[in-house]
PDB file of C-alpha atoms and ligand atoms in Angstrom:
ATOM      1  CA  MET A  93      83.155  59.800 107.894  1.00 70.00           C
ATOM      2  CA  THR A  94      86.098  62.176 108.918  1.00 79.00           C
ATOM      3  CA  VAL A  95      89.202  60.821 108.174  1.00 82.00           C
ATOM      4  CA  ASP A  96      91.664  60.642 111.355  1.00 77.00           C
ATOM      5  CA  PHE A  97      95.163  61.654 110.526  1.00 77.00           C
ATOM      6  CA  ASN A  98      96.273  60.707 113.645  1.00 71.00           C
ATOM      7  CA  GLU A  99      95.950  57.246 114.033  1.00 71.00           C
ATOM      8  CA  GLU A 100      99.434  55.902 115.424  1.00 71.00           C
ATOM      9  CA  PRO A 101     100.078  52.325 115.918  1.00 75.00           C
ATOM     10  CA  HIS A 102     100.728  51.174 119.362  1.00 89.00           C
ATOM     11  CA  TYR A 103     100.696  47.909 121.065  1.00 96.00           C
ATOM     12  CA  LYS A 104      98.710  47.799 124.424  1.00 95.00           C
ATOM     13  CA  PHE A 105      99.890  44.100 124.869  1.00 97.00           C
ATOM     14  CA  ILE A 106     103.749  44.467 124.069  1.00 97.00           C
ATOM     15  CA  PRO A 107     105.057  47.007 126.997  1.00 90.00           C
ATOM     16  CA  SER A 108     108.512  47.902 124.932  1.00 93.00           C
ATOM     17  CA  LYS A 109     108.348  47.020 121.167  1.00 96.00           C
ATOM     18  CA  LYS A 110     110.222  43.837 121.700  1.00 98.00           C
ATOM     19  CA  ALA A 111     109.793  40.721 119.246  1.00 98.00           C
ATOM     20  CA  THR A 112     110.627  37.185 119.129  1.00 98.00           C
ATOM     21  CA  ILE A 113     111.096  36.087 115.697  1.00 98.00           C
ATOM     22  CA  ILE A 114     110.691  32.255 115.793  1.00 98.00           C
ATOM     23  CA  LYS A 115     111.647  30.365 112.723  1.00 98.00           C
ATOM     24  CA  ALA A 116     109.829  27.420 111.422  1.00 98.00           C
ATOM     25  CA  PRO A 117     111.481  26.076 108.613  1.00 97.00           C
ATOM     26  CA  PHE A 118     108.966  23.232 108.677  1.00 96.00           C
ATOM     27  CA  SER A 119     107.465  21.400 105.401  1.00 97.00           C
ATOM     28  CA  GLY A 120     106.387  18.227 107.080  1.00 96.00           C
ATOM     29  CA  GLY A 121     102.734  19.228 107.171  1.00 97.00           C
ATOM     30  CA  GLN A 122     102.515  18.808 103.450  1.00 96.00           C
ATOM     31  CA  GLY A 123     103.824  16.923 100.669  1.00 94.00           C
ATOM     32  CA  LYS A 124     105.810  19.522  98.570  1.00 94.00           C
ATOM     33  CA  GLY A 125     109.490  20.735  99.161  1.00 93.00           C
ATOM     34  CA  GLY A 126     110.558  24.173  99.351  1.00 96.00           C
ATOM     35  CA  VAL A 127     108.458  25.788 102.123  1.00 96.00           C
ATOM     36  CA  GLU A 128     111.163  25.161 104.682  1.00 96.00           C
ATOM     37  CA  PHE A 129     113.530  27.876 102.910  1.00 96.00           C
ATOM     38  CA  GLY A 130     110.547  30.386 103.496  1.00 96.00           C
ATOM     39  CA  PRO A 131     112.190  31.905 106.639  1.00 97.00           C
ATOM     40  CA  GLU A 132     115.660  32.164 104.965  1.00 97.00           C
ATOM     41  CA  GLN A 133     114.251  34.081 102.111  1.00 96.00           C
ATOM     42  CA  LEU A 134     112.320  36.593 103.995  1.00 97.00           C
ATOM     43  CA  ILE A 135     115.455  37.328 106.145  1.00 98.00           C
ATOM     44  CA  LYS A 136     117.410  37.260 103.156  1.00 97.00           C
ATOM     45  CA  HIS A 137     115.492  40.142 101.627  1.00 97.00           C
ATOM     46  CA  GLY A 138     115.496  42.174 104.627  1.00 98.00           C
ATOM     47  CA  LEU A 139     112.885  41.199 107.448  1.00 98.00           C
ATOM     48  CA  LEU A 140     115.367  41.868 109.893  1.00 98.00           C
ATOM     49  CA  GLU A 141     115.910  45.604 108.697  1.00 98.00           C
ATOM     50  CA  GLU A 142     112.166  45.995 108.964  1.00 98.00           C
ATOM     51  CA  PHE A 143     112.175  45.628 112.756  1.00 98.00           C
ATOM     52  CA  GLU A 144     115.067  47.663 113.051  1.00 98.00           C
ATOM     53  CA  GLU A 145     113.771  50.453 111.064  1.00 98.00           C
ATOM     54  CA  LEU A 146     110.310  50.300 112.661  1.00 97.00           C
ATOM     55  CA  GLY A 147     111.914  50.583 116.121  1.00 96.00           C
ATOM     56  CA  TRP A 148     111.711  47.025 117.265  1.00 98.00           C
ATOM     57  CA  LYS A 149     114.099  45.134 119.299  1.00 98.00           C
ATOM     58  CA  TYR A 150     114.258  41.375 118.401  1.00 98.00           C
ATOM     59  CA  THR A 151     115.850  37.994 119.330  1.00 98.00           C
ATOM     60  CA  ILE A 152     115.575  35.177 117.068  1.00 98.00           C
ATOM     61  CA  ALA A 153     114.490  31.597 118.322  1.00 98.00           C
ATOM     62  CA  ASP A 154     115.407  28.673 116.189  1.00 98.00           C
ATOM     63  CA  PRO A 155     113.549  25.688 117.921  1.00 98.00           C
ATOM     64  CA  LEU A 156     114.134  23.318 115.166  1.00 98.00           C
ATOM     65  CA  ALA A 157     117.622  23.726 115.059  1.00 97.00           C
ATOM     66  CA  GLY A 158     119.475  20.323 115.437  1.00 94.00           C
ATOM     67  CA  THR A 159     116.158  18.490 114.092  1.00 96.00           C
ATOM     68  CA  ASP A 160     116.995  16.365 111.136  1.00 95.00           C
ATOM     69  CA  LEU A 161     114.177  17.713 108.914  1.00 95.00           C
ATOM     70  CA  ILE A 162     115.231  16.126 105.634  1.00 94.00           C
ATOM     71  CA  ALA A 163     115.448  12.294 107.370  1.00 94.00           C
ATOM     72  CA  GLN A 164     112.332  12.940 109.081  1.00 95.00           C
ATOM     73  CA  LYS A 165     110.299  14.048 105.989  1.00 95.00           C
ATOM     74  CA  ASN A 166     111.534  10.940 104.012  1.00 94.00           C
ATOM     75  CA  ASP A 167     110.721   8.770 106.547  1.00 96.00           C
ATOM     76  CA  PRO A 168     107.907   6.145 104.859  1.00 95.00           C
ATOM     77  CA  THR A 169     107.170   4.672 108.405  1.00 97.00           C
ATOM     78  CA  ASP A 170     105.701   8.030 109.844  1.00 97.00           C
ATOM     79  CA  VAL A 171     102.218   7.499 108.945  1.00 97.00           C
ATOM     80  CA  TYR A 172      99.108   7.056 110.923  1.00 96.00           C
ATOM     81  CA  LYS A 173      96.050   6.020 109.419  1.00 95.00           C
ATOM     82  CA  ASN A 174      95.301   8.663 106.911  1.00 94.00           C
ATOM     83  CA  CYS A 175      97.659  11.129 108.364  1.00 97.00           C
ATOM     84  CA  LYS A 176     100.997  11.726 106.901  1.00 97.00           C
ATOM     85  CA  ARG A 177     104.134  12.507 108.976  1.00 98.00           C
ATOM     86  CA  PRO A 178     102.297  12.613 112.286  1.00 98.00           C
ATOM     87  CA  LYS A 179     105.540  12.049 114.257  1.00 98.00           C
ATOM     88  CA  MET A 180     107.300  14.789 112.483  1.00 97.00           C
ATOM     89  CA  VAL A 181     104.625  17.198 112.792  1.00 98.00           C
ATOM     90  CA  SER A 182     103.880  16.368 116.412  1.00 98.00           C
ATOM     91  CA  GLU A 183     107.887  16.685 117.463  1.00 98.00           C
ATOM     92  CA  CYS A 184     108.547  20.138 115.549  1.00 98.00           C
ATOM     93  CA  CYS A 185     105.313  21.688 116.592  1.00 98.00           C
ATOM     94  CA  GLU A 186     106.024  20.802 120.318  1.00 98.00           C
ATOM     95  CA  LYS A 187     109.108  22.719 119.925  1.00 98.00           C
ATOM     96  CA  ILE A 188     107.393  25.578 118.254  1.00 98.00           C
ATOM     97  CA  TYR A 189     104.754  25.695 120.812  1.00 98.00           C
ATOM     98  CA  HIS A 190     107.425  25.958 123.574  1.00 98.00           C
ATOM     99  CA  ALA A 191     109.555  28.506 121.904  1.00 98.00           C
ATOM    100  CA  VAL A 192     105.973  30.896 121.047  1.00 98.00           C
ATOM    101  CA  SER A 193     104.988  30.471 124.697  1.00 98.00           C
ATOM    102  CA  ASP A 194     108.537  31.604 125.650  1.00 98.00           C
ATOM    103  CA  ALA A 195     108.190  34.517 123.601  1.00 98.00           C
ATOM    104  CA  HIS A 196     104.701  35.420 125.346  1.00 98.00           C
ATOM    105  CA  ALA A 197     106.026  34.816 128.951  1.00 98.00           C
ATOM    106  CA  LYS A 198     108.512  37.514 128.181  1.00 98.00           C
ATOM    107  CA  LYS A 199     106.105  39.762 127.055  1.00 97.00           C
ATOM    108  CA  THR A 200     107.300  40.048 123.358  1.00 98.00           C
ATOM    109  CA  LEU A 201     105.394  39.883 120.171  1.00 98.00           C
ATOM    110  CA  PRO A 202     106.028  36.472 118.654  1.00 98.00           C
ATOM    111  CA  VAL A 203     106.209  36.635 114.992  1.00 98.00           C
ATOM    112  CA  THR A 204     106.548  33.083 113.688  1.00 98.00           C
ATOM    113  CA  ILE A 205     107.740  32.385 110.182  1.00 98.00           C
ATOM    114  CA  GLY A 206     106.929  29.390 108.194  1.00 96.00           C
ATOM    115  CA  GLY A 207     107.149  26.852 106.985  1.00 96.00           C
ATOM    116  CA  ASP A 208     103.594  25.394 106.313  1.00 97.00           C
ATOM    117  CA  HIS A 209     100.664  26.183 108.166  1.00 98.00           C
ATOM    118  CA  SER A 210     100.803  23.031 110.364  1.00 98.00           C
ATOM    119  CA  ILE A 211     102.689  24.980 112.737  1.00 98.00           C
ATOM    120  CA  GLY A 212      99.566  27.347 113.355  1.00 98.00           C
ATOM    121  CA  MET A 213      98.401  24.609 115.751  1.00 98.00           C
ATOM    122  CA  SER A 214     101.333  25.570 118.284  1.00 98.00           C
ATOM    123  CA  THR A 215     101.080  29.375 117.711  1.00 98.00           C
ATOM    124  CA  ILE A 216      97.539  29.666 118.390  1.00 98.00           C
ATOM    125  CA  LEU A 217      97.540  27.257 121.298  1.00 98.00           C
ATOM    126  CA  ALA A 218     100.634  29.246 122.773  1.00 98.00           C
ATOM    127  CA  PHE A 219      98.574  32.423 122.240  1.00 98.00           C
ATOM    128  CA  SER A 220      95.198  31.359 123.520  1.00 98.00           C
ATOM    129  CA  ASN A 221      97.187  30.011 127.016  1.00 98.00           C
ATOM    130  CA  ALA A 222      98.975  33.319 127.279  1.00 98.00           C
ATOM    131  CA  HIS A 223      95.915  35.374 126.527  1.00 98.00           C
ATOM    132  CA  PRO A 224      92.800  33.201 127.612  1.00 97.00           C
ATOM    133  CA  ASP A 225      90.576  36.234 126.722  1.00 97.00           C
ATOM    134  CA  GLY A 226      92.558  36.781 123.136  1.00 98.00           C
ATOM    135  CA  GLY A 227      91.163  36.289 119.649  1.00 98.00           C
ATOM    136  CA  ILE A 228      92.559  34.745 116.673  1.00 98.00           C
ATOM    137  CA  ILE A 229      92.043  36.143 112.862  1.00 98.00           C
ATOM    138  CA  TRP A 230      93.016  33.185 110.770  1.00 99.00           C
ATOM    139  CA  VAL A 231      93.687  34.868 107.095  1.00 98.00           C
ATOM    140  CA  ASP A 232      93.544  31.947 104.415  1.00 98.00           C
ATOM    141  CA  ALA A 233      92.063  30.779 101.474  1.00 98.00           C
ATOM    142  CA  HIS A 234      91.383  27.444 103.448  1.00 98.00           C
ATOM    143  CA  ALA A 235      89.902  26.759 106.923  1.00 98.00           C
ATOM    144  CA  ASP A 236      92.529  24.338 107.776  1.00 98.00           C
ATOM    145  CA  ILE A 237      89.989  22.633 110.188  1.00 98.00           C
ATOM    146  CA  ASN A 238      89.955  19.083 108.990  1.00 98.00           C
ATOM    147  CA  THR A 239      90.345  16.623 111.969  1.00 98.00           C
ATOM    148  CA  ALA A 240      92.283  13.624 111.866  1.00 97.00           C
ATOM    149  CA  SER A 241      89.218  11.531 110.520  1.00 97.00           C
ATOM    150  CA  THR A 242      88.086  13.978 107.982  1.00 98.00           C
ATOM    151  CA  THR A 243      91.206  14.794 106.217  1.00 97.00           C
ATOM    152  CA  ASP A 244      91.279  13.547 102.531  1.00 95.00           C
ATOM    153  CA  SER A 245      94.887  14.294 101.732  1.00 96.00           C
ATOM    154  CA  GLY A 246      96.300  13.187 105.320  1.00 97.00           C
ATOM    155  CA  ASN A 247      98.491  16.490 105.046  1.00 97.00           C
ATOM    156  CA  LEU A 248      98.093  17.891 108.660  1.00 98.00           C
ATOM    157  CA  HIS A 249      98.747  21.621 107.254  1.00 97.00           C
ATOM    158  CA  GLY A 250      95.085  21.317 106.327  1.00 98.00           C
ATOM    159  CA  CYS A 251      94.315  20.214 110.188  1.00 98.00           C
ATOM    160  CA  PRO A 252      96.062  22.953 112.597  1.00 98.00           C
ATOM    161  CA  VAL A 253      93.047  24.475 113.798  1.00 98.00           C
ATOM    162  CA  ALA A 254      91.044  21.342 114.532  1.00 98.00           C
ATOM    163  CA  PHE A 255      94.009  20.057 116.447  1.00 98.00           C
ATOM    164  CA  ALA A 256      94.359  23.343 118.444  1.00 98.00           C
ATOM    165  CA  MET A 257      90.526  22.985 119.368  1.00 98.00           C
ATOM    166  CA  GLY A 258      91.150  19.398 120.493  1.00 98.00           C
ATOM    167  CA  LEU A 259      88.674  18.363 117.702  1.00 98.00           C
ATOM    168  CA  ASP A 260      88.391  14.691 117.339  1.00 98.00           C
ATOM    169  CA  GLU A 261      90.865  13.801 120.138  1.00 97.00           C
ATOM    170  CA  ASP A 262      90.072  10.221 120.099  1.00 97.00           C
ATOM    171  CA  ASN A 263      91.214   9.562 116.762  1.00 97.00           C
ATOM    172  CA  TRP A 264      94.522  11.660 116.873  1.00 98.00           C
ATOM    173  CA  PRO A 265      97.811   9.739 116.267  1.00 97.00           C
ATOM    174  CA  PRO A 266      99.248   8.736 119.493  1.00 97.00           C
ATOM    175  CA  HIS A 267     102.113  11.036 119.005  1.00 97.00           C
ATOM    176  CA  PHE A 268     100.195  14.193 119.990  1.00 98.00           C
ATOM    177  CA  ALA A 269     100.019  13.112 123.486  1.00 97.00           C
ATOM    178  CA  TRP A 270     101.705  16.455 124.533  1.00 98.00           C
ATOM    179  CA  LEU A 271      98.871  18.373 122.936  1.00 98.00           C
ATOM    180  CA  LYS A 272      96.282  16.227 124.551  1.00 97.00           C
ATOM    181  CA  GLN A 273      97.615  17.465 128.117  1.00 97.00           C
ATOM    182  CA  ILE A 274      97.359  20.938 127.420  1.00 97.00           C
ATOM    183  CA  THR A 275      94.045  21.334 128.732  1.00 94.00           C
ATOM    184  CA  LYS A 276      93.101  25.007 127.725  1.00 96.00           C
ATOM    185  CA  LYS A 277      92.312  24.197 124.067  1.00 98.00           C
ATOM    186  CA  VAL A 278      91.385  27.323 121.458  1.00 98.00           C
ATOM    187  CA  LYS A 279      87.576  27.769 121.833  1.00 98.00           C
ATOM    188  CA  PRO A 280      85.553  27.962 118.682  1.00 98.00           C
ATOM    189  CA  SER A 281      84.392  31.643 119.701  1.00 98.00           C
ATOM    190  CA  GLN A 282      87.931  32.763 119.812  1.00 98.00           C
ATOM    191  CA  ILE A 283      88.679  32.403 116.286  1.00 98.00           C
ATOM    192  CA  THR A 284      87.414  33.927 113.057  1.00 98.00           C
ATOM    193  CA  TYR A 285      88.521  33.475 109.278  1.00 98.00           C
ATOM    194  CA  ILE A 286      89.133  36.000 106.654  1.00 99.00           C
ATOM    195  CA  GLY A 287      89.484  35.196 102.909  1.00 98.00           C
ATOM    196  CA  LEU A 288      87.944  31.602 102.626  1.00 98.00           C
ATOM    197  CA  ARG A 289      87.258  30.275  99.281  1.00 98.00           C
ATOM    198  CA  ASP A 290      88.243  26.604  99.283  1.00 98.00           C
ATOM    199  CA  VAL A 291      86.491  24.692 102.202  1.00 98.00           C
ATOM    200  CA  ASP A 292      85.967  21.046 102.185  1.00 98.00           C
ATOM    201  CA  LYS A 293      82.642  19.708 102.714  1.00 98.00           C
ATOM    202  CA  PRO A 294      83.422  18.423 106.251  1.00 98.00           C
ATOM    203  CA  GLU A 295      84.967  21.254 107.019  1.00 98.00           C
ATOM    204  CA  LYS A 296      81.728  23.320 106.234  1.00 98.00           C
ATOM    205  CA  LYS A 297      79.900  21.278 108.743  1.00 98.00           C
ATOM    206  CA  ILE A 298      82.391  21.723 111.612  1.00 98.00           C
ATOM    207  CA  LEU A 299      82.352  25.569 110.821  1.00 98.00           C
ATOM    208  CA  LYS A 300      78.594  25.328 110.981  1.00 98.00           C
ATOM    209  CA  ASP A 301      78.194  22.935 114.114  1.00 98.00           C
ATOM    210  CA  LEU A 302      80.537  24.845 116.149  1.00 98.00           C
ATOM    211  CA  GLY A 303      79.261  28.184 115.232  1.00 98.00           C
ATOM    212  CA  ILE A 304      82.460  29.446 113.933  1.00 98.00           C
ATOM    213  CA  LYS A 305      82.540  32.954 112.231  1.00 98.00           C
ATOM    214  CA  ALA A 306      83.945  32.802 109.162  1.00 98.00           C
ATOM    215  CA  PHE A 307      84.186  35.423 106.499  1.00 98.00           C
ATOM    216  CA  SER A 308      84.775  34.071 102.985  1.00 98.00           C
ATOM    217  CA  MET A 309      85.367  36.105  99.815  1.00 98.00           C
ATOM    218  CA  TYR A 310      81.804  36.196  99.284  1.00 98.00           C
ATOM    219  CA  HIS A 311      81.771  38.339 102.383  1.00 98.00           C
ATOM    220  CA  VAL A 312      84.781  40.511 101.486  1.00 98.00           C
ATOM    221  CA  ASP A 313      82.906  41.083  98.085  1.00 98.00           C
ATOM    222  CA  LYS A 314      79.554  41.941  99.691  1.00 98.00           C
ATOM    223  CA  TYR A 315      80.713  43.997 102.257  1.00 98.00           C
ATOM    224  CA  GLY A 316      84.227  45.394 101.592  1.00 98.00           C
ATOM    225  CA  ILE A 317      87.277  44.599 103.494  1.00 98.00           C
ATOM    226  CA  ALA A 318      86.546  47.172 105.957  1.00 98.00           C
ATOM    227  CA  GLU A 319      83.357  46.190 107.033  1.00 98.00           C
ATOM    228  CA  VAL A 320      84.676  42.556 107.257  1.00 98.00           C
ATOM    229  CA  VAL A 321      87.604  43.239 109.376  1.00 98.00           C
ATOM    230  CA  ARG A 322      85.718  45.743 111.768  1.00 98.00           C
ATOM    231  CA  GLN A 323      83.228  42.612 112.369  1.00 98.00           C
ATOM    232  CA  ALA A 324      86.137  40.232 112.682  1.00 98.00           C
ATOM    233  CA  ILE A 325      87.766  42.539 115.454  1.00 98.00           C
ATOM    234  CA  GLU A 326      84.186  42.980 116.858  1.00 98.00           C
ATOM    235  CA  HIS A 327      83.743  39.244 117.264  1.00 98.00           C
ATOM    236  CA  VAL A 328      87.180  37.997 118.305  1.00 98.00           C
ATOM    237  CA  ALA A 329      88.225  41.000 120.438  1.00 98.00           C
ATOM    238  CA  ASP A 330      85.341  42.875 121.667  1.00 96.00           C
ATOM    239  CA  GLY A 331      85.878  45.823 118.997  1.00 94.00           C
ATOM    240  CA  GLY A 332      89.314  46.051 119.971  1.00 94.00           C
ATOM    241  CA  LYS A 333      89.816  45.571 123.685  1.00 96.00           C
ATOM    242  CA  LYS A 334      91.532  42.095 123.880  1.00 98.00           C
ATOM    243  CA  PRO A 335      94.844  40.843 122.215  1.00 98.00           C
ATOM    244  CA  ILE A 336      94.709  39.416 119.061  1.00 98.00           C
ATOM    245  CA  HIS A 337      96.847  36.890 117.269  1.00 98.00           C
ATOM    246  CA  VAL A 338      96.949  36.923 113.364  1.00 99.00           C
ATOM    247  CA  SER A 339      98.056  33.785 111.512  1.00 98.00           C
ATOM    248  CA  TYR A 340      98.579  34.775 108.128  1.00 98.00           C
ATOM    249  CA  ASP A 341      98.786  32.193 105.310  1.00 98.00           C
ATOM    250  CA  VAL A 342     100.015  34.089 102.066  1.00 98.00           C
ATOM    251  CA  ASP A 343      97.505  31.748 100.077  1.00 98.00           C
ATOM    252  CA  GLY A 344      94.697  34.326 101.576  1.00 98.00           C
ATOM    253  CA  ILE A 345      96.148  36.852  98.907  1.00 98.00           C
ATOM    254  CA  ASP A 346      95.043  36.315  95.320  1.00 98.00           C
ATOM    255  CA  PRO A 347      97.837  34.063  93.469  1.00 97.00           C
ATOM    256  CA  MET A 348      98.319  37.083  90.857  1.00 96.00           C
ATOM    257  CA  TYR A 349     100.306  38.507  93.756  1.00 96.00           C
ATOM    258  CA  VAL A 350     101.357  35.292  95.497  1.00 97.00           C
ATOM    259  CA  VAL A 351     102.174  32.768  93.097  1.00 95.00           C
ATOM    260  CA  ALA A 352     104.850  30.918  95.062  1.00 96.00           C
ATOM    261  CA  THR A 353     102.665  29.061  97.591  1.00 95.00           C
ATOM    262  CA  GLY A 354     101.796  25.498  97.949  1.00 95.00           C
ATOM    263  CA  THR A 355      97.869  25.652  97.465  1.00 96.00           C
ATOM    264  CA  PRO A 356      96.767  28.480  95.612  1.00 97.00           C
ATOM    265  CA  VAL A 357      93.285  29.317  95.125  1.00 98.00           C
ATOM    266  CA  ARG A 358      92.242  31.983  92.535  1.00 98.00           C
ATOM    267  CA  GLY A 359      89.669  34.542  93.402  1.00 98.00           C
ATOM    268  CA  GLY A 360      91.270  35.804  96.750  1.00 98.00           C
ATOM    269  CA  LEU A 361      92.140  39.069  98.581  1.00 98.00           C
ATOM    270  CA  THR A 362      93.958  41.798  96.442  1.00 98.00           C
ATOM    271  CA  LEU A 363      97.259  43.062  97.855  1.00 98.00           C
ATOM    272  CA  ARG A 364      95.869  46.108  99.231  1.00 98.00           C
ATOM    273  CA  GLU A 365      93.106  44.091 100.990  1.00 98.00           C
ATOM    274  CA  GLY A 366      95.400  41.705 102.625  1.00 98.00           C
ATOM    275  CA  LEU A 367      97.645  44.233 103.916  1.00 98.00           C
ATOM    276  CA  PHE A 368      94.729  46.591 104.752  1.00 98.00           C
ATOM    277  CA  LEU A 369      93.351  44.175 107.185  1.00 98.00           C
ATOM    278  CA  VAL A 370      96.756  43.966 109.157  1.00 98.00           C
ATOM    279  CA  GLU A 371      97.102  48.018 109.241  1.00 97.00           C
ATOM    280  CA  GLU A 372      93.296  47.595 110.677  1.00 97.00           C
ATOM    281  CA  ILE A 373      94.143  45.113 113.395  1.00 98.00           C
ATOM    282  CA  VAL A 374      97.262  47.139 114.364  1.00 97.00           C
ATOM    283  CA  ASN A 375      95.410  50.083 114.817  1.00 96.00           C
ATOM    284  CA  THR A 376      93.454  48.892 117.556  1.00 96.00           C
ATOM    285  CA  GLY A 377      96.576  48.264 119.482  1.00 97.00           C
ATOM    286  CA  CYS A 378      95.728  44.757 120.128  1.00 98.00           C
ATOM    287  CA  LEU A 379      98.233  42.700 118.148  1.00 98.00           C
ATOM    288  CA  ALA A 380      99.923  40.132 120.303  1.00 98.00           C
ATOM    289  CA  GLY A 381     100.958  37.658 117.789  1.00 98.00           C
ATOM    290  CA  LEU A 382     101.667  36.869 114.146  1.00 98.00           C
ATOM    291  CA  ASP A 383     102.370  34.032 111.730  1.00 98.00           C
ATOM    292  CA  ILE A 384     103.559  34.458 108.351  1.00 98.00           C
ATOM    293  CA  VAL A 385     103.361  31.045 106.607  1.00 98.00           C
ATOM    294  CA  GLU A 386     103.317  29.058 103.219  1.00 97.00           C
ATOM    295  CA  VAL A 387     106.025  31.314 101.462  1.00 97.00           C
ATOM    296  CA  ASN A 388     107.423  28.666  99.137  1.00 96.00           C
ATOM    297  CA  PRO A 389     110.234  30.190  97.083  1.00 94.00           C
ATOM    298  CA  SER A 390     110.649  26.704  95.270  1.00 95.00           C
ATOM    299  CA  LEU A 391     107.054  26.972  93.761  1.00 94.00           C
ATOM    300  CA  ALA A 392     107.502  29.654  91.107  1.00 89.00           C
ATOM    301  CA  SER A 393     109.070  29.657  87.575  1.00 88.00           C
ATOM    302  CA  THR A 394     110.519  32.879  87.408  1.00 92.00           C
ATOM    303  CA  ASP A 395     112.543  35.144  90.056  1.00 92.00           C
ATOM    304  CA  THR A 396     110.083  37.787  89.645  1.00 93.00           C
ATOM    305  CA  HIS A 397     107.021  35.413  90.807  1.00 92.00           C
ATOM    306  CA  VAL A 398     109.362  34.579  93.693  1.00 94.00           C
ATOM    307  CA  MET A 399     109.929  38.116  94.827  1.00 95.00           C
ATOM    308  CA  ASP A 400     106.366  38.784  94.506  1.00 96.00           C
ATOM    309  CA  THR A 401     105.648  36.560  96.891  1.00 97.00           C
ATOM    310  CA  VAL A 402     108.423  37.198  99.244  1.00 97.00           C
ATOM    311  CA  ASN A 403     107.807  40.925  99.278  1.00 98.00           C
ATOM    312  CA  THR A 404     104.129  40.010 100.113  1.00 98.00           C
ATOM    313  CA  GLY A 405     105.257  38.194 103.215  1.00 98.00           C
ATOM    314  CA  LEU A 406     107.524  41.247 104.245  1.00 98.00           C
ATOM    315  CA  SER A 407     104.796  43.638 103.236  1.00 98.00           C
ATOM    316  CA  ILE A 408     102.630  41.754 105.843  1.00 98.00           C
ATOM    317  CA  ALA A 409     105.375  41.941 108.688  1.00 98.00           C
ATOM    318  CA  ARG A 410     105.922  45.405 107.847  1.00 98.00           C
ATOM    319  CA  CYS A 411     102.200  46.459 108.113  1.00 98.00           C
ATOM    320  CA  ALA A 412     102.371  43.996 111.467  1.00 98.00           C
ATOM    321  CA  LEU A 413     105.192  46.236 113.128  1.00 98.00           C
ATOM    322  CA  GLY A 414     103.575  49.526 112.498  1.00 96.00           C
ATOM    323  CA  ASP A 415     104.462  51.077 109.153  1.00 96.00           C
ATOM    324  CA  THR A 416     101.799  53.317 107.647  1.00 94.00           C
ATOM    325  CA  LEU A 417     101.730  54.468 104.020  1.00 94.00           C
ATOM    326  CA  LEU A 418     102.112  58.322 105.088  1.00 91.00           C
TER     327      LEU A 418
HETATM  328 MN1   MN B 714      96.655  27.817 105.609  1.00 69.61          MN
END
C-alpha cells in the first residue's frame, strides 16, 4: 500500500467551515453529578481556541440556559415506571433537538458538548432528519439501546438510540410526546457502533433482531481499527459518499486514558485508536455532526486524571476539525 501524503481534511457537507457549538451541560440521564461540568471544562481548557486555530468560524448555542437543572435533577416525583427523570430528560432533549436542527439548517457543523449521552437521542435524530441518507457512527463501550421497558437501571443515558429509533414507543413515559411526533426516526441500517464491550442481554437481542452492525472490541482486536473504521464507513456512508454523524462517548476509549467518566469499562480503545477513527472519518470529507459526551471532571481523584480525560475530549474535537499529525 502506498502512503498518500496529500490527504487534506475537507468537509463536503459543510460549505464554509462554520460550526455551531451546542452546550449540553446535562446530567439527568444518569445518577452521578459532575458530567454537567463537561462543556465548561472543555471550553476552559481550549476548545474554542481549537476552532479558531483550525480555521473554523463558530457560534455557541446554549439551549439549556435558563433551565433549573438542579431542581429538576432533584425532583423525586420525576419517575415513570422504571425510568428515572423522564420529564427532565424529555424537556432538555427537546431543546437540544431544536438547537441541533437549527445548526443543520444553517449548514454548520453541529458540535454538541455533553453532558451525559441521553442527549444523543436529540443529536442523531436531528442529524437523520437533516440528512435522511446519512449514517451515524456511535463510539462507546455501551450500546445505549435499552428501551423504556428493558432498562435495568432506569438511567436514560443507556437508552438514547432506542428512543431515536422509536423502539418500544408504546411504553415510553408520556413526557416524550414531542419525540413521538417526529415521524422520521433513525433507521437501524443508519447506525453502526465501534468499541462495544459492555452490552446488556436485552440490548444484544435488539442488535441481532434489528440487524444493526456493531463492531465490538473483539472486532477491533481481530481486524484492527483501520479495517473496522473502513467497514463502518462502508456500511453507514456508502464508503464515504454520504454525511456522517459521530456520537462519541469518551468511555469508548480505555479508562487508562479516560478516568473521569461515569461508566468506565476496561479493555477499550487505545487513545490512538480512538483518535485514528475520527481522523479516518474526517478524511472521507463526510463529517457532518459530532457529539463529545460523558466527560465528568468530578469523577477523578487527581487533577492529572481530570486533565487526561479533558484532553482526550479536546483531542477528539481537534481531529474532527481537521487537525493532522503532520
Ligand atoms: Mn454512551
